[in-house]
PDB file of C-alpha atoms and ligand atoms in Angstrom:
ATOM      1  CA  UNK A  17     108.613  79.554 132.171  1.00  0.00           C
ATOM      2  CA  UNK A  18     107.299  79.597 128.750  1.00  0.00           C
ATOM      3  CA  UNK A  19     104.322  80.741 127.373  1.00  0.00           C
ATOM      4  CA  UNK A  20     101.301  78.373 126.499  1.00  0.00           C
ATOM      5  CA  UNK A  21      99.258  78.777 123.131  1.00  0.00           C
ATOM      6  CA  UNK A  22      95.911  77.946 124.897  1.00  0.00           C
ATOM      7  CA  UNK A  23      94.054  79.855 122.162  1.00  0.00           C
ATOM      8  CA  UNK A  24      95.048  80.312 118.553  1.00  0.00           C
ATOM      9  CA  UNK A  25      93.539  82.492 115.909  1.00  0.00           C
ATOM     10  CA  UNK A  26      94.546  82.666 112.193  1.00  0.00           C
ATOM     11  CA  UNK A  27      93.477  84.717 109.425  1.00  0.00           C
ATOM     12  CA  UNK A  28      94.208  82.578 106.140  1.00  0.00           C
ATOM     13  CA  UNK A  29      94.740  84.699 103.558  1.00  0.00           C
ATOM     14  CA  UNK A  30      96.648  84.089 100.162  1.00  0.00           C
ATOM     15  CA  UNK A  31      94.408  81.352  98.548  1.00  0.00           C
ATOM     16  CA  UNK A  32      93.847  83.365  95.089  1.00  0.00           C
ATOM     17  CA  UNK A  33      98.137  84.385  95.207  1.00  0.00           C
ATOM     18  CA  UNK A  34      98.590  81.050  95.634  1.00  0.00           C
ATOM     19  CA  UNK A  35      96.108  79.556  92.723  1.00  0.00           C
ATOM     20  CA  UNK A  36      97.689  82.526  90.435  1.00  0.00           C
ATOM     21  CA  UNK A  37     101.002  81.415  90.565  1.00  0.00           C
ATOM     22  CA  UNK A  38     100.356  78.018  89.101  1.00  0.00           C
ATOM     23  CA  UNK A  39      97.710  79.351  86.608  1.00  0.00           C
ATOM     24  CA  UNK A  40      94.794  78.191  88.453  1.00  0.00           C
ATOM     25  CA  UNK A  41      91.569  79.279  88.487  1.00  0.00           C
ATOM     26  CA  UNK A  42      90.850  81.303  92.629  1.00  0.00           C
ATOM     27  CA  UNK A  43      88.432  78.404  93.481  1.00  0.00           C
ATOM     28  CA  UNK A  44      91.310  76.357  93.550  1.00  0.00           C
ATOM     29  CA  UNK A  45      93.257  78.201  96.059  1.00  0.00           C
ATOM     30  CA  UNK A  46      90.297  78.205  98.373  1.00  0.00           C
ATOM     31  CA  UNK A  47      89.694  74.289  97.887  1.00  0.00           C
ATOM     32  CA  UNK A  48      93.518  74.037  98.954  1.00  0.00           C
ATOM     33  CA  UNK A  49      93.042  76.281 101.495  1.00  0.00           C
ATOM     34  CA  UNK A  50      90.551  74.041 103.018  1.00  0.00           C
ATOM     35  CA  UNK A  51      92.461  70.762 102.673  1.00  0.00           C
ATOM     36  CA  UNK A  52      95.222  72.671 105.083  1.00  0.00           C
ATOM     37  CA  UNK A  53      92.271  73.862 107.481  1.00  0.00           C
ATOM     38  CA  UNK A  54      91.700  70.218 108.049  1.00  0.00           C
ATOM     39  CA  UNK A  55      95.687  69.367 108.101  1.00  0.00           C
ATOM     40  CA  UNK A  56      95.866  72.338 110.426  1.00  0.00           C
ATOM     41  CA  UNK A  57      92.883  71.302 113.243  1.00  0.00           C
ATOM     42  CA  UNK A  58      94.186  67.928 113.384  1.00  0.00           C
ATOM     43  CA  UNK A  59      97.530  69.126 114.322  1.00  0.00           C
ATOM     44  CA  UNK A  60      96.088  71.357 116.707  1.00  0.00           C
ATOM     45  CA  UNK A  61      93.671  68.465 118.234  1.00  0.00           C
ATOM     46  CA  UNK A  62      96.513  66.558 118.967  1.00  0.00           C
ATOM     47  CA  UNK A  63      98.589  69.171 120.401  1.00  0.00           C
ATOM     48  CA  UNK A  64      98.937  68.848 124.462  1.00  0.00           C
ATOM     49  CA  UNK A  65      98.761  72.929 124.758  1.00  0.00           C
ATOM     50  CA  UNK A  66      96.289  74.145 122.523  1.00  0.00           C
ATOM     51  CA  UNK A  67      92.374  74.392 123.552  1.00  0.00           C
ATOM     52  CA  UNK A  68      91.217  76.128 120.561  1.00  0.00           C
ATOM     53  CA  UNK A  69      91.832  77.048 117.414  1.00  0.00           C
ATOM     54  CA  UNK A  70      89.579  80.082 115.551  1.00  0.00           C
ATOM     55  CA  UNK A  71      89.604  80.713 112.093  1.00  0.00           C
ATOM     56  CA  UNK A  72      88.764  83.709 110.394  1.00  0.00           C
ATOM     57  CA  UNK A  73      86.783  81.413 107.257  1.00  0.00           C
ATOM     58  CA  UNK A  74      84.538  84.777 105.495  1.00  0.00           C
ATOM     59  CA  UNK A  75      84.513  88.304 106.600  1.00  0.00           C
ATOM     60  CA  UNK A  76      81.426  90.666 106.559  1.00  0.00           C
ATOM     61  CA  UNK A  77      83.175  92.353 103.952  1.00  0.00           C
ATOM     62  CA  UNK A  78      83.658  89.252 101.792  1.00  0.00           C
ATOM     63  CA  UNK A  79      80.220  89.669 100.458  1.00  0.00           C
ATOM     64  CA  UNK A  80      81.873  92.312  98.328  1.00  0.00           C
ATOM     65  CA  UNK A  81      84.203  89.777  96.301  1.00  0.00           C
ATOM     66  CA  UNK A  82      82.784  88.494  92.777  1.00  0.00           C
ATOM     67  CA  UNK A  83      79.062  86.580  93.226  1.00  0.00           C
ATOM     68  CA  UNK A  84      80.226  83.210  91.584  1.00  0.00           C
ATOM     69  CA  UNK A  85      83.925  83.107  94.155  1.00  0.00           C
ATOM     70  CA  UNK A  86      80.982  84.101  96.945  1.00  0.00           C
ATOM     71  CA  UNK A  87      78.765  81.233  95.912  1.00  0.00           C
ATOM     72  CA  UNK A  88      81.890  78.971  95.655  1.00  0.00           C
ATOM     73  CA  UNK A  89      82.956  79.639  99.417  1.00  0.00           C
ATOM     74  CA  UNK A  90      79.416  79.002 100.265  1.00  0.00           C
ATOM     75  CA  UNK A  91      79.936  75.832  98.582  1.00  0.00           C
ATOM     76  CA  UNK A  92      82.819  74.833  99.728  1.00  0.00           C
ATOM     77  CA  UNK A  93      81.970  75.669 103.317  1.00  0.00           C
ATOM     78  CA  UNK A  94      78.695  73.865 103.027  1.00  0.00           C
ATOM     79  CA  UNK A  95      80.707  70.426 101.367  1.00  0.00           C
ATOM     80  CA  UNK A  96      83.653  70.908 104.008  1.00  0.00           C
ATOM     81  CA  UNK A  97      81.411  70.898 107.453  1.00  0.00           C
ATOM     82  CA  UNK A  98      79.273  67.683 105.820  1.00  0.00           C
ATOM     83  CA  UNK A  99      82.055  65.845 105.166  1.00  0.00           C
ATOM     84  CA  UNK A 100      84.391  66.375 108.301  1.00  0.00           C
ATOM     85  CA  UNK A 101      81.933  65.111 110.447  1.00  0.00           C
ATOM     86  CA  UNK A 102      83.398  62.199 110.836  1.00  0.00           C
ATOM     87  CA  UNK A 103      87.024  63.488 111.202  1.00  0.00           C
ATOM     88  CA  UNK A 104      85.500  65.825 113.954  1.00  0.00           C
ATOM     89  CA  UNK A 105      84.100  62.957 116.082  1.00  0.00           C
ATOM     90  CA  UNK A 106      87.526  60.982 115.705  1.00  0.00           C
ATOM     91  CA  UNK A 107      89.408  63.588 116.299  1.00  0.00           C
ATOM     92  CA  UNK A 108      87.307  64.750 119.748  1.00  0.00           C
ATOM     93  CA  UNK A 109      87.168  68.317 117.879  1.00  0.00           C
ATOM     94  CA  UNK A 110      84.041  70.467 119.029  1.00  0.00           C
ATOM     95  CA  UNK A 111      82.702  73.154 116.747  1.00  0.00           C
ATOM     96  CA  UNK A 112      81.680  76.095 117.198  1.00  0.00           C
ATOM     97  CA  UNK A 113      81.124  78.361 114.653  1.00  0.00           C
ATOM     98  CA  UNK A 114      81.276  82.628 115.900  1.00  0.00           C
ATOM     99  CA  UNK A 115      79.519  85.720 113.497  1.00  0.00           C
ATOM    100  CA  UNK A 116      76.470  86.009 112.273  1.00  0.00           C
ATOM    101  CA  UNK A 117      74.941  82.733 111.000  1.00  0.00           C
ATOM    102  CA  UNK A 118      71.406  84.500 110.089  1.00  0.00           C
ATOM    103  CA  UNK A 119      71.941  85.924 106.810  1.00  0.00           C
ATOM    104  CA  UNK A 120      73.040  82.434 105.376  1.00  0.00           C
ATOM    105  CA  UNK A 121      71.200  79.705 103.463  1.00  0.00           C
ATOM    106  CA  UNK A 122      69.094  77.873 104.867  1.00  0.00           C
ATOM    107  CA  UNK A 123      70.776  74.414 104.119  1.00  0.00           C
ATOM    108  CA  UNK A 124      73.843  76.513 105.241  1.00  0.00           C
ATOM    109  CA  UNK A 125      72.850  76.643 108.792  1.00  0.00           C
ATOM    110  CA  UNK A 126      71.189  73.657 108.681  1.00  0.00           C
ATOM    111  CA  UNK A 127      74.665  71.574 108.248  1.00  0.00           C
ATOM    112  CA  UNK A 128      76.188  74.599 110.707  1.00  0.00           C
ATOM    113  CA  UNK A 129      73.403  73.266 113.252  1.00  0.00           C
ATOM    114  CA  UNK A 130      73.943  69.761 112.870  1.00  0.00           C
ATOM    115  CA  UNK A 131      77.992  70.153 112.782  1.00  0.00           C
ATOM    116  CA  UNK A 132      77.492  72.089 115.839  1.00  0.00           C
ATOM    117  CA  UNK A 133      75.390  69.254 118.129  1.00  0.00           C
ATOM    118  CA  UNK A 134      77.094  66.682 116.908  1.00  0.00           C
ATOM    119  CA  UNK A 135      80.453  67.710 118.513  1.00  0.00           C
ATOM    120  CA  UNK A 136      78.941  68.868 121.520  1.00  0.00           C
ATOM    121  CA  UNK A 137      80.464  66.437 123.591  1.00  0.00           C
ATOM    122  CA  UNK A 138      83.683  66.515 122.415  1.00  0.00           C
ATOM    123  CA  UNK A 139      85.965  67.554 124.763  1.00  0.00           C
ATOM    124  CA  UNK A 140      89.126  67.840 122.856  1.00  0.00           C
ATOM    125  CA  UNK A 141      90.500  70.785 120.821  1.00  0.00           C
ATOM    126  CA  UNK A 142      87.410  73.612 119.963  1.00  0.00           C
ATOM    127  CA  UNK A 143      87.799  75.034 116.821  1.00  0.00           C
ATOM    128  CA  UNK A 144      85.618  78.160 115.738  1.00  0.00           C
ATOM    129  CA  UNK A 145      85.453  78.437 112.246  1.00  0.00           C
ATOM    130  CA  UNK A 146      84.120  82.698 111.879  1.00  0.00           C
ATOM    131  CA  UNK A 147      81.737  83.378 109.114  1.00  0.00           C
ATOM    132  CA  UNK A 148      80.314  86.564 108.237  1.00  0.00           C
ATOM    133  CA  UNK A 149      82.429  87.334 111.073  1.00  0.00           C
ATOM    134  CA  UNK A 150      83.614  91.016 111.510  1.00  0.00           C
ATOM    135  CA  UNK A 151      85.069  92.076 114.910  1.00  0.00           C
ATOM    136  CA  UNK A 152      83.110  95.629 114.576  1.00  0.00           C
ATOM    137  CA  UNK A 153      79.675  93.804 113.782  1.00  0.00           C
ATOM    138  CA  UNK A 154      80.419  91.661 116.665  1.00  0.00           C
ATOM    139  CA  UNK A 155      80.621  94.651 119.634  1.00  0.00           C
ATOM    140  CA  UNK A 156      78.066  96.173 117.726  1.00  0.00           C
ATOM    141  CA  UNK A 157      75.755  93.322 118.361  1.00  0.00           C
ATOM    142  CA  UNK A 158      76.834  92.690 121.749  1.00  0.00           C
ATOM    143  CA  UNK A 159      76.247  95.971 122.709  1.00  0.00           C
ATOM    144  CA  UNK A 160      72.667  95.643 121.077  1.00  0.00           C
ATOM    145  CA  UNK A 161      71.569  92.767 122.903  1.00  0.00           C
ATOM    146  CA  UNK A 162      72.463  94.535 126.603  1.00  0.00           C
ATOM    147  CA  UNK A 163      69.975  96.683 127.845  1.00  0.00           C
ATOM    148  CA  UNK A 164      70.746  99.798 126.490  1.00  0.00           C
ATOM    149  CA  UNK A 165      70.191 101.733 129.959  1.00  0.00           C
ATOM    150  CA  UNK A 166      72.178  99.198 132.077  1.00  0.00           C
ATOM    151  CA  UNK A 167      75.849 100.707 132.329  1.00  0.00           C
ATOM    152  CA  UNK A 168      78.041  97.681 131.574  1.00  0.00           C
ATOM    153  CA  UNK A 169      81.133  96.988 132.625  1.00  0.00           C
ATOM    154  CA  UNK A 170      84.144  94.785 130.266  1.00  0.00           C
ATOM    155  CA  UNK A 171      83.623  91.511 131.250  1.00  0.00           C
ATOM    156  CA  UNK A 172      79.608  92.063 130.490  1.00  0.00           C
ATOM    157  CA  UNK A 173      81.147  93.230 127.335  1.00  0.00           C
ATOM    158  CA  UNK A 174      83.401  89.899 126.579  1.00  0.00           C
ATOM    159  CA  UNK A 175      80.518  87.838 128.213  1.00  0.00           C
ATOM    160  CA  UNK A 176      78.301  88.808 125.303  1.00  0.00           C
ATOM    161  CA  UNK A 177      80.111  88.511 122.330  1.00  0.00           C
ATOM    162  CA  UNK A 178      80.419  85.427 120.066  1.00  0.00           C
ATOM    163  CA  UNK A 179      83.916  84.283 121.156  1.00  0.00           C
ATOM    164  CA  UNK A 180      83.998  84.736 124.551  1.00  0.00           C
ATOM    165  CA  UNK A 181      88.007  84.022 124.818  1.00  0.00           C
ATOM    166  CA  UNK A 182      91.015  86.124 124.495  1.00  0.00           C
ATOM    167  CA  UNK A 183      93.497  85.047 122.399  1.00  0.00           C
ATOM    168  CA  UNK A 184      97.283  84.125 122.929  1.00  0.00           C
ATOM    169  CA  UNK A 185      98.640  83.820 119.573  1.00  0.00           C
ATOM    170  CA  UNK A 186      97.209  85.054 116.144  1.00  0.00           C
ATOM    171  CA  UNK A 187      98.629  84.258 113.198  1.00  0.00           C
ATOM    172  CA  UNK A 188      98.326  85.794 110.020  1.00  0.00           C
ATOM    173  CA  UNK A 189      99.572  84.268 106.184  1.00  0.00           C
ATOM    174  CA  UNK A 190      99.907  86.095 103.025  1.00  0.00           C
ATOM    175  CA  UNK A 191     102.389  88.840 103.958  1.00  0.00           C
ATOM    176  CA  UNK A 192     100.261  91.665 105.089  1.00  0.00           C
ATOM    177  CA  UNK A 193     100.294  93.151 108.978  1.00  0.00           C
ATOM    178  CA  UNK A 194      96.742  93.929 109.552  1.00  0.00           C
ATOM    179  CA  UNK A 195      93.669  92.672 111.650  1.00  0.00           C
ATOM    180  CA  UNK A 196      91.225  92.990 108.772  1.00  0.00           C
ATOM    181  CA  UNK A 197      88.915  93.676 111.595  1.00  0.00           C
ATOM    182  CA  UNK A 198      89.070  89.703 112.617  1.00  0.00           C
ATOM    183  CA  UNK A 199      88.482  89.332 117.015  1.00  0.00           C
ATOM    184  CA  UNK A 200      89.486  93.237 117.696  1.00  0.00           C
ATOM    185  CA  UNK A 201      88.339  92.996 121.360  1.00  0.00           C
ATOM    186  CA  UNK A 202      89.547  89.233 122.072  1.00  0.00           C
ATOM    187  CA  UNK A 203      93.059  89.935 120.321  1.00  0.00           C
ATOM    188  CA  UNK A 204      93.882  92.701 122.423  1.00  0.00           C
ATOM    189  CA  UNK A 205      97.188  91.445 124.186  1.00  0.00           C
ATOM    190  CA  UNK A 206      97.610  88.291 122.097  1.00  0.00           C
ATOM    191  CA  UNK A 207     100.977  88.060 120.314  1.00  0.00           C
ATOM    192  CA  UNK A 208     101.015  88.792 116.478  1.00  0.00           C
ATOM    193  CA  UNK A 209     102.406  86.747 114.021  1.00  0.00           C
ATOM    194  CA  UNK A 210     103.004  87.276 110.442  1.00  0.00           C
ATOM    195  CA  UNK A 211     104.657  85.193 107.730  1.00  0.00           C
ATOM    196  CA  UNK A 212     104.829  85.762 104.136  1.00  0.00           C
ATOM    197  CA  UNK A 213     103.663  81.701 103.287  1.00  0.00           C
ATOM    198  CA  UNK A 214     100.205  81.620 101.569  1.00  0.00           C
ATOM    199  CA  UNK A 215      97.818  79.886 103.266  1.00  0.00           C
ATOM    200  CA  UNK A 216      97.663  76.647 101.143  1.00  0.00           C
ATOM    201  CA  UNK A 217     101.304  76.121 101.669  1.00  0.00           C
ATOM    202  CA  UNK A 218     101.179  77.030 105.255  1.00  0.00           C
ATOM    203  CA  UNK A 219     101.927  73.687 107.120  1.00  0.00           C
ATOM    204  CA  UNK A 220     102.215  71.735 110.748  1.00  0.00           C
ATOM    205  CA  UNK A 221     105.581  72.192 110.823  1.00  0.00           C
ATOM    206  CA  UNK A 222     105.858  76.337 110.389  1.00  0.00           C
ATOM    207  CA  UNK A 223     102.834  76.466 113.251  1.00  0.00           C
ATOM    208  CA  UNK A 224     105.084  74.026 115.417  1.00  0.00           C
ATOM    209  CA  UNK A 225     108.003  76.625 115.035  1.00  0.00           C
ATOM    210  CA  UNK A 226     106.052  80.122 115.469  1.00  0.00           C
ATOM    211  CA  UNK A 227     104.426  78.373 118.493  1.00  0.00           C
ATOM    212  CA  UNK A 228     107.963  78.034 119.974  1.00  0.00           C
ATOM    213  CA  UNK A 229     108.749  81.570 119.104  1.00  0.00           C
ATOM    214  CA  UNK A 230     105.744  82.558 120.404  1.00  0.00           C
ATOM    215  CA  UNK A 231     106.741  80.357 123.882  1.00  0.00           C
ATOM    216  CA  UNK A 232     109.631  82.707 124.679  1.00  0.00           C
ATOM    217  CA  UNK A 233     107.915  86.061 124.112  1.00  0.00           C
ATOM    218  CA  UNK A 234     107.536  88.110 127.117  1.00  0.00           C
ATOM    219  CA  UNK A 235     103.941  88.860 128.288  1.00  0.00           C
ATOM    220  CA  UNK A 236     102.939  91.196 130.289  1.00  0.00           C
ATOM    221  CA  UNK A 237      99.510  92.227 129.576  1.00  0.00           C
ATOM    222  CA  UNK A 238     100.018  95.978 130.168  1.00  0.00           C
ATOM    223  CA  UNK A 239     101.705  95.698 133.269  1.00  0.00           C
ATOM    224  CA  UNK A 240     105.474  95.259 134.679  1.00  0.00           C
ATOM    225  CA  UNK A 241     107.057  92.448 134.700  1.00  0.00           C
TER     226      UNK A 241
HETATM  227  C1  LIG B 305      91.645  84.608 101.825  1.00  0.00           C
HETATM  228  O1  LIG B 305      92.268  84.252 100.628  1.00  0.00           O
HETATM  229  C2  LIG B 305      90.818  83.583 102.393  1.00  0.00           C
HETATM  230  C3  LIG B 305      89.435  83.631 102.475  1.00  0.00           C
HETATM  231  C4  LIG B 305      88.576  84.598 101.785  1.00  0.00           C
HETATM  232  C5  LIG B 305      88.705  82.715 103.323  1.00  0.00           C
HETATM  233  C6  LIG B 305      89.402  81.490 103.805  1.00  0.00           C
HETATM  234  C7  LIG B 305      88.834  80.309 103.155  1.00  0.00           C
HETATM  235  C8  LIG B 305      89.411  79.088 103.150  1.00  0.00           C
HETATM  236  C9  LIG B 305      90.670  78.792 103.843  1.00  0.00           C
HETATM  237  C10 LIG B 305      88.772  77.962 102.400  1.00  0.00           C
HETATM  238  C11 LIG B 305      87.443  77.563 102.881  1.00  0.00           C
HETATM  239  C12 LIG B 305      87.384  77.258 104.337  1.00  0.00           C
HETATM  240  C13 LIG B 305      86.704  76.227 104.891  1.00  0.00           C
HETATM  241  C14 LIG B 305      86.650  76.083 106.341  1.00  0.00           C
HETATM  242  C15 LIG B 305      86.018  75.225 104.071  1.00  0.00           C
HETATM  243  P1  LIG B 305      92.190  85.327  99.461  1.00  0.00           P
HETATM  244  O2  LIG B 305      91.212  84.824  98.475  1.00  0.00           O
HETATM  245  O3  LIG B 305      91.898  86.682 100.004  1.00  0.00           O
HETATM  246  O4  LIG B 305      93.651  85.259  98.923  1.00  0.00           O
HETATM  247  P2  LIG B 305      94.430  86.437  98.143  1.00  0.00           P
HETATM  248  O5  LIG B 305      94.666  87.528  99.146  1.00  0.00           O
HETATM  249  O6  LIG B 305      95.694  85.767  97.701  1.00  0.00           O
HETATM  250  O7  LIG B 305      93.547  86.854  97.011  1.00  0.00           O
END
């Protein structure tokens, strides 16, 4: 019996490393990095096992990086969701975007929005792109929107936060071995993977072969096997 990647998360980290290297400006890493975002979903879409991808796209704490590389991502994200529409629809991908949407621009949410309807009848791979995602802000505003004097129990807890789905597999690029507080609750028994590749040169073919490795792992959830 091997194990099924049902739900994959990444966190895509190493654009700027990977623009430095060849002398290139960190806008450039990040509009590589979304050219393999789109390589990457329609691998995924076509893939018999996996139901959703979720991709950690800007942090709550990536407001911190320079104003003009913040802009840029903005940008970028803005120009990326526009123009995939079409690749979304052919590719029966359904989006839906997890964090909090509110503090972005208007036309931001606006193409979010439309993205969003679109695809809602697609019933092929989901992919969650998270932006101003941050795992802690996440409980913290699930928590908010209970009723504070209602006890809750766990699943109340899942059942209220943006990403409602525990993960199997996540997958980080770039080297390091941390969450960066990316899906703390929903990664809690998923199986981590690291590799050293920066995320523009991650490709199909090094998913395909963590996915296998990831196949023969032994789960057991906290319990005995
Ligand atoms: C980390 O690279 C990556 C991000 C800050 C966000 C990920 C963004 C993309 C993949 C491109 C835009 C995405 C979409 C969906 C259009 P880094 O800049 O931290 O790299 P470094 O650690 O090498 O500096």
């Amino acid at each position: 019996m091997s194990n099924r990647p049902n739900h994959i998360a990444i966190i895509m980290d190493g654009n700027g490393r990977w623009a430095k290297e060849r002398n290139m400006n960190r806008t450039a890493g990040h509009e590589r990095g979304a050219e393999v975002v789109r390589t990457i979903t329609s691998f995924c879409s076509i893939h018999p096992e996996i139901e959703r991808l979720t991709l950690y796209a800007f942090s709550t704490e990536n407001w911190k990086r320079p104003k003009l590389e913040v802009e840029f991502l903005m940008k970028l994200l803005e120009k990326y969701l526009k123009n995939e529409q079409k690749n979304y629809l052919e590719e029966n991908v359904r989006f839906e975007p997890i964090g909090d949407l509110s503090i972005f621009s208007k036309s931001l949410r606006k193409v979010i929005d439309d993205l969003q309807s679109v695809t809602q009848g697609c019933n092929g791979l989901v992919q969650s792109l998270a932006l101003n995602y941050g795992g802690r802000d996440e409980i913290v505003r699930a928590v908010n929107n209970l009723f504070p004097s209602t006890p809750i129990t766990v699943e109340q807890l899942s059942n209220a936060l943006d990403c409602k789905h525990d993960i199997d597999l996540l997958i980080r690029t770039g080297g390091d071995h941390r969450l960066s507080n990316f899906l703390l609750w929903q990664a809690a028994y998923a199986e981590l993977f690291f590799t050293n590749t920066l995320w523009p040169e991650f490709t199909s073919v090094e998913l395909e072969s963590i996915i296998k490795k990831f196949k023969t792992v032994e789960r057991r959830f906290g319990g005995l096997n």
